[in-house]
Short mmCIF file of C-alpha atoms in Angstrom, two decimals:
data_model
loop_
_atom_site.label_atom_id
_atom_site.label_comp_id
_atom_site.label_asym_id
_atom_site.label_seq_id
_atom_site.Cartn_x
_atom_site.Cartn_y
_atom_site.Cartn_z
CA UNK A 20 -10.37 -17.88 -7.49
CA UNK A 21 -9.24 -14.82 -6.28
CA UNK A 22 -7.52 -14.88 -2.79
CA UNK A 23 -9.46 -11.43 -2.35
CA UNK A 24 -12.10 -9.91 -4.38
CA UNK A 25 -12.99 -6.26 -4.20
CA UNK A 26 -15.75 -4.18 -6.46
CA UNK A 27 -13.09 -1.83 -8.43
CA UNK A 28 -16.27 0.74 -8.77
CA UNK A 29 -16.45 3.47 -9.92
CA UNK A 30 -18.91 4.37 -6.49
CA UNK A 31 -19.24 8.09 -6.96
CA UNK A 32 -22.09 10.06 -4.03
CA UNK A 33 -23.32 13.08 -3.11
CA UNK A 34 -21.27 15.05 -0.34
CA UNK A 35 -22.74 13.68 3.00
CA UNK A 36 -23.51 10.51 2.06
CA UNK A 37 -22.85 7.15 3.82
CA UNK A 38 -20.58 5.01 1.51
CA UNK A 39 -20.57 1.35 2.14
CA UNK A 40 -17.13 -0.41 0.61
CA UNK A 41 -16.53 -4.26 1.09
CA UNK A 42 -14.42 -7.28 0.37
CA UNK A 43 -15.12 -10.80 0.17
CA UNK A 44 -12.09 -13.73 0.79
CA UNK A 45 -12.14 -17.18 0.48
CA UNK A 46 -9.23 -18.28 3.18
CA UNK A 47 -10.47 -18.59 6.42
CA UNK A 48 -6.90 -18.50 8.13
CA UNK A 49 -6.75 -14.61 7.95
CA UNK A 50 -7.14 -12.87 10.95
CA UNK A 51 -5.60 -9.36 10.17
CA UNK A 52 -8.20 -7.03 8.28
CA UNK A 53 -6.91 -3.63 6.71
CA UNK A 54 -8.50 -1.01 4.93
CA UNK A 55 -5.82 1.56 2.69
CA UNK A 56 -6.64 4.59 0.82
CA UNK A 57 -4.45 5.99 -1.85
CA UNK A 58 -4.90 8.82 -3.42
CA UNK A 59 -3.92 9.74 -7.44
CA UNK A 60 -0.34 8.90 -7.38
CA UNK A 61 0.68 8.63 -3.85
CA UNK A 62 1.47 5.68 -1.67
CA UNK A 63 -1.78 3.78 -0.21
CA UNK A 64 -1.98 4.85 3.08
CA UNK A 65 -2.78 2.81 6.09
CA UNK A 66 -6.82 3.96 7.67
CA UNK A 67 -7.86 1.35 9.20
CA UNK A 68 -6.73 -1.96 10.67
CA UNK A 69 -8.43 -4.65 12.62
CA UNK A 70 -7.66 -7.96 14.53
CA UNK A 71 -10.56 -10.68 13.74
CA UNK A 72 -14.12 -10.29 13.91
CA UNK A 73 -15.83 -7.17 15.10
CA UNK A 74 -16.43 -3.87 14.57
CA UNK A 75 -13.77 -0.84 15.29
CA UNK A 76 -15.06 2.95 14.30
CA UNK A 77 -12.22 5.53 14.35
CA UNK A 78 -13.83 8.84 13.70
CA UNK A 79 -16.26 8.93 10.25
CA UNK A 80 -15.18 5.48 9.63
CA UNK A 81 -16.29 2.11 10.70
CA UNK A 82 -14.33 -1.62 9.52
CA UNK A 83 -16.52 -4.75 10.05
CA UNK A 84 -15.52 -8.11 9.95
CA UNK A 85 -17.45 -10.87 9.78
CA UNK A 86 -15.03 -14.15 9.68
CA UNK A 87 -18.39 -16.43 9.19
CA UNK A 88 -18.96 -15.24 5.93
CA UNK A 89 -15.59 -14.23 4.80
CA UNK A 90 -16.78 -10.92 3.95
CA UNK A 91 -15.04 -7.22 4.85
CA UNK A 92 -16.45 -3.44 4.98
CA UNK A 93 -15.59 0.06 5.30
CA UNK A 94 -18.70 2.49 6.06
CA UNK A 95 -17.73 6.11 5.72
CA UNK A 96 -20.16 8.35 6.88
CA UNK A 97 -21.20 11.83 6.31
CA UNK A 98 -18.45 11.49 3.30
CA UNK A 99 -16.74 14.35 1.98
CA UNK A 100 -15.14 15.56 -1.39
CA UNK A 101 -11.54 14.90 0.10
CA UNK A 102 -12.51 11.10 0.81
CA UNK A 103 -12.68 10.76 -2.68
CA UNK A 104 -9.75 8.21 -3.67
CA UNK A 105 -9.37 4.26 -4.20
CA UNK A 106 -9.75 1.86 -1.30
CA UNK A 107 -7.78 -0.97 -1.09
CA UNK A 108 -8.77 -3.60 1.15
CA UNK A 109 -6.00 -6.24 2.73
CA UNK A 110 -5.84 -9.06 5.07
CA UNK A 111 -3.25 -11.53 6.02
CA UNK A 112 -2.74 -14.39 8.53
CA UNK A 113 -0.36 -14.50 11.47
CA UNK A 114 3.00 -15.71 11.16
CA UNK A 115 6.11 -15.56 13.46
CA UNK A 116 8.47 -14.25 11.17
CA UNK A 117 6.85 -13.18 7.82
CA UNK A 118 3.23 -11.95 7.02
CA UNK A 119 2.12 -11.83 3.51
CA UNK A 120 -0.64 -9.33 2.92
CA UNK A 121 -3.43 -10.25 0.47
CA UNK A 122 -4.95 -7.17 -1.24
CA UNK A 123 -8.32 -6.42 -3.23
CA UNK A 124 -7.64 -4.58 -6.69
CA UNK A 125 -9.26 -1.61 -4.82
CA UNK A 126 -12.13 0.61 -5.10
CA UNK A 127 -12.27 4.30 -6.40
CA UNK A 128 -14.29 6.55 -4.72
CA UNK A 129 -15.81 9.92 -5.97
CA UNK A 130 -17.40 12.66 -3.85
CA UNK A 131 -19.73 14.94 -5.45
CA UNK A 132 -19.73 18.12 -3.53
CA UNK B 12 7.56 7.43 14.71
CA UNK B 13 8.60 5.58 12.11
CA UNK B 14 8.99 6.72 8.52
CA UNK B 15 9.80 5.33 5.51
CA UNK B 16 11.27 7.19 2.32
CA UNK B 17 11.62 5.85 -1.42
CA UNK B 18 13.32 7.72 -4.20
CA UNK B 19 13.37 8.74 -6.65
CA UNK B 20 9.77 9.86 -6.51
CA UNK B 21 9.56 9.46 -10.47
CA UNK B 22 11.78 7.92 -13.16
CA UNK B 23 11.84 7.85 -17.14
CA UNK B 24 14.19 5.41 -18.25
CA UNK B 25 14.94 3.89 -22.06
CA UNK B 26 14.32 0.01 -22.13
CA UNK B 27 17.77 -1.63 -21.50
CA UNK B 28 19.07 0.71 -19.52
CA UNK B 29 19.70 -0.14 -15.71
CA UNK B 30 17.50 0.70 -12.78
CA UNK B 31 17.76 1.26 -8.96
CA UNK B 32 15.26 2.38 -6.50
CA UNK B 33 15.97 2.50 -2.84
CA UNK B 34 13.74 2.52 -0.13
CA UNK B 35 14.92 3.38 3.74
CA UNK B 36 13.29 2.74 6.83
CA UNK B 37 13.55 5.09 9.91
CA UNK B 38 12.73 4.62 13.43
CA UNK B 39 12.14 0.56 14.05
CA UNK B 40 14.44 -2.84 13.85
CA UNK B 41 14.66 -5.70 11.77
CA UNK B 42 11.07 -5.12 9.88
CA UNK B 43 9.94 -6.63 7.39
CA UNK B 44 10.57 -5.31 3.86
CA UNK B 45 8.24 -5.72 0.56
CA UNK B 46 8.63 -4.21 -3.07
CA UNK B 47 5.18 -4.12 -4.99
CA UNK B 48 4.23 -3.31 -8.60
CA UNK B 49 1.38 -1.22 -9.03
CA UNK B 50 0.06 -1.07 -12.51
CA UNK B 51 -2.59 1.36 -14.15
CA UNK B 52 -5.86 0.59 -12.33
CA UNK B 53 -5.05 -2.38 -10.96
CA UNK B 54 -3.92 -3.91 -7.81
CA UNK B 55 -0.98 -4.49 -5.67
CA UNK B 56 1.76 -7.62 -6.54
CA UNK B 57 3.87 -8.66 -4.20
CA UNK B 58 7.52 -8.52 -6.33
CA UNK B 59 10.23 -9.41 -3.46
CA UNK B 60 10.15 -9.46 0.72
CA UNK B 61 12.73 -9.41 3.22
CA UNK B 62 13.21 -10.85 6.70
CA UNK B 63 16.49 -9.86 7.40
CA UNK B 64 19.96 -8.44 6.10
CA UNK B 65 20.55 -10.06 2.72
CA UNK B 66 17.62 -12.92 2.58
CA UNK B 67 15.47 -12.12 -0.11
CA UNK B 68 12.31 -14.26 -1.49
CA UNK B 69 10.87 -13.17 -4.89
CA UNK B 70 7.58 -13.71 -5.40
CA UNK B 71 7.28 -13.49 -9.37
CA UNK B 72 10.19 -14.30 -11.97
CA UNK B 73 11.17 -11.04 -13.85
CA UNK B 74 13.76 -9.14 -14.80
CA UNK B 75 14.18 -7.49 -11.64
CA UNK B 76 16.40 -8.28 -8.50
CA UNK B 77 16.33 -6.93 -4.71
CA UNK B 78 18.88 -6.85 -2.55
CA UNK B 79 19.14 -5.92 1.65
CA UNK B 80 22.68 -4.21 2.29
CA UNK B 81 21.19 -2.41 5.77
CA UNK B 82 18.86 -3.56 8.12
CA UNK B 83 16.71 -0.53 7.25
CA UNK B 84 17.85 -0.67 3.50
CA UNK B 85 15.33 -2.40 0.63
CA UNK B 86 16.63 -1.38 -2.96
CA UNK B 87 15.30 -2.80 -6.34
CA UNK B 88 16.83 -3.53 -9.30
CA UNK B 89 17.22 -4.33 -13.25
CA UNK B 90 19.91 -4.56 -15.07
CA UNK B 91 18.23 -3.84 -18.68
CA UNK B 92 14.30 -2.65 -18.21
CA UNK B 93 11.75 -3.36 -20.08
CA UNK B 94 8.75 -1.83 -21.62
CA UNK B 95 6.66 -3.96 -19.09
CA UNK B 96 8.74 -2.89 -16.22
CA UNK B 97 6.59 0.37 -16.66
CA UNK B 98 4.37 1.02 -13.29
CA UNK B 99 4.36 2.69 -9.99
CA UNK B 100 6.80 0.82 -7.30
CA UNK B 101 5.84 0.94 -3.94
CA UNK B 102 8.36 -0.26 -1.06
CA UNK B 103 6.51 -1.22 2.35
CA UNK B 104 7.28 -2.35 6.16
CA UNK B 105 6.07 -4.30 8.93
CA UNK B 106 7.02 -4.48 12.34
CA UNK B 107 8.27 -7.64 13.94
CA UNK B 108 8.64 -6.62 17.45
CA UNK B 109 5.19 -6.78 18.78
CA UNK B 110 2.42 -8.75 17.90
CA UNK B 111 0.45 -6.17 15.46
CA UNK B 112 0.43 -6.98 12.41
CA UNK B 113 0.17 -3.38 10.42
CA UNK B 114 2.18 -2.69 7.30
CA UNK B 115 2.92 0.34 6.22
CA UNK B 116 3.89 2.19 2.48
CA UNK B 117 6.11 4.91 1.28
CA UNK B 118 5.35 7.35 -1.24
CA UNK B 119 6.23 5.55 -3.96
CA UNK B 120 8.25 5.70 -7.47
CA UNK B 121 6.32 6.37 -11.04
CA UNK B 122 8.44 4.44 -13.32
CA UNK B 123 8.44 4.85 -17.24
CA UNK B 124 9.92 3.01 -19.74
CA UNK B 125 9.93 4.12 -23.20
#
């Protein structure tokens, strides 16, 4: 089993839509919760990042983490054309010196305009 | 602010010739340093990480090395490639100094091998 598993998609909605992208995990030590998006050839880049269970909303997006069920998401709302990329989920649990990041296969996103 | 630079941005190489990317991190101390693979479609694996000046952990026997010369300094490397060394290399950080735990990516480098 997969340390992380992520839909790879393709999700493609209409401009304005709300777009709902998740992860589940199966170890229950992680406590760090990113979300990445990486455009066509670029380096993923770092949207979202949260600290254990909760919500956080920074602008159109919103991460929730729900540590009982193991389970990640990533609502975009009112999405538009230029959100169109893959997401990569990632997670990792604290350690003094060295973090290893665990990270979905990602999931590409289109926008219809 | 802290950036963080790889080059060359892309790279077409014969199989068994050499290779060396280098990645450089600006604006933080003693972070930690990763090299991924990226293939076609499919997800990040973890190829080498750093803690410090010269200690290296690999993650995945290959036919590629890493090496630390700098405390800022990550660069990756093969002395003959391969066809399967093909892929997109991304270089990444983390902070050690505080108790966040965000990592961040540079551009990357498309590599070919034909």
């Amino acid at each position: 089993q997969k340390e992380v598993e992520q839909d790879p998609g393709p999700l493609s909605v209409p401009e304005g839509a709300i777009v709902s992208l998740n992860c589940t995990y199966s170890n229950s030590a992680f406590q760090y919760f990113m979300w990445y998006r990486q455009y066509s050839r670029k380096g993923p880049e770092l949207l979202m990042y949260t600290y254990s269970s909760g919500n956080k909303e920074d602008g159109r997006f919103t991460a929730q983490v729900d540590k009982s069920s193991k389970y990640i998401s990533l609502f975009i709302r009112d999405s538009q054309p230029s959100d169109s990329a893959t997401y990569l989920c990632a997670m990792s649990a604290y350690q003094y010196n060295f973090n290893k990041f665990y990270f979905g296969s990602g999931t590409k996103l289109n926008v219809k305009p | 602010s802290q950036t963080i630079h790889q080059w060359p941005a892309t790279l077409v190489q014969p199989v068994g010739s050499p290779l060396s990317l280098e990645c450089t991190v600006e604006g933080t101390s003693n972070p930690n340093l990763y090299w991924y693979r990226q293939a076609a479609g499919r997800g990040l694996q973890l190829l080498f990480y750093s803690v410090g000046i010269g200690q290296i952990s690999s993650e995945v026997p290959q036919n590629l090395s890493a090496s630390r010369p700098q405390d800022r300094q990550f660069i990756l490397s093969s002395k003959k490639l391969l066809l399967s060394d093909s892929g997109f290399y991304l270089c990444a950080w983390r902070e050690t100094s505080g108790r966040t735990n965000e990592q961040f990516f540079g551009p990357g480098t498309r590599l070919t091998v034909l």
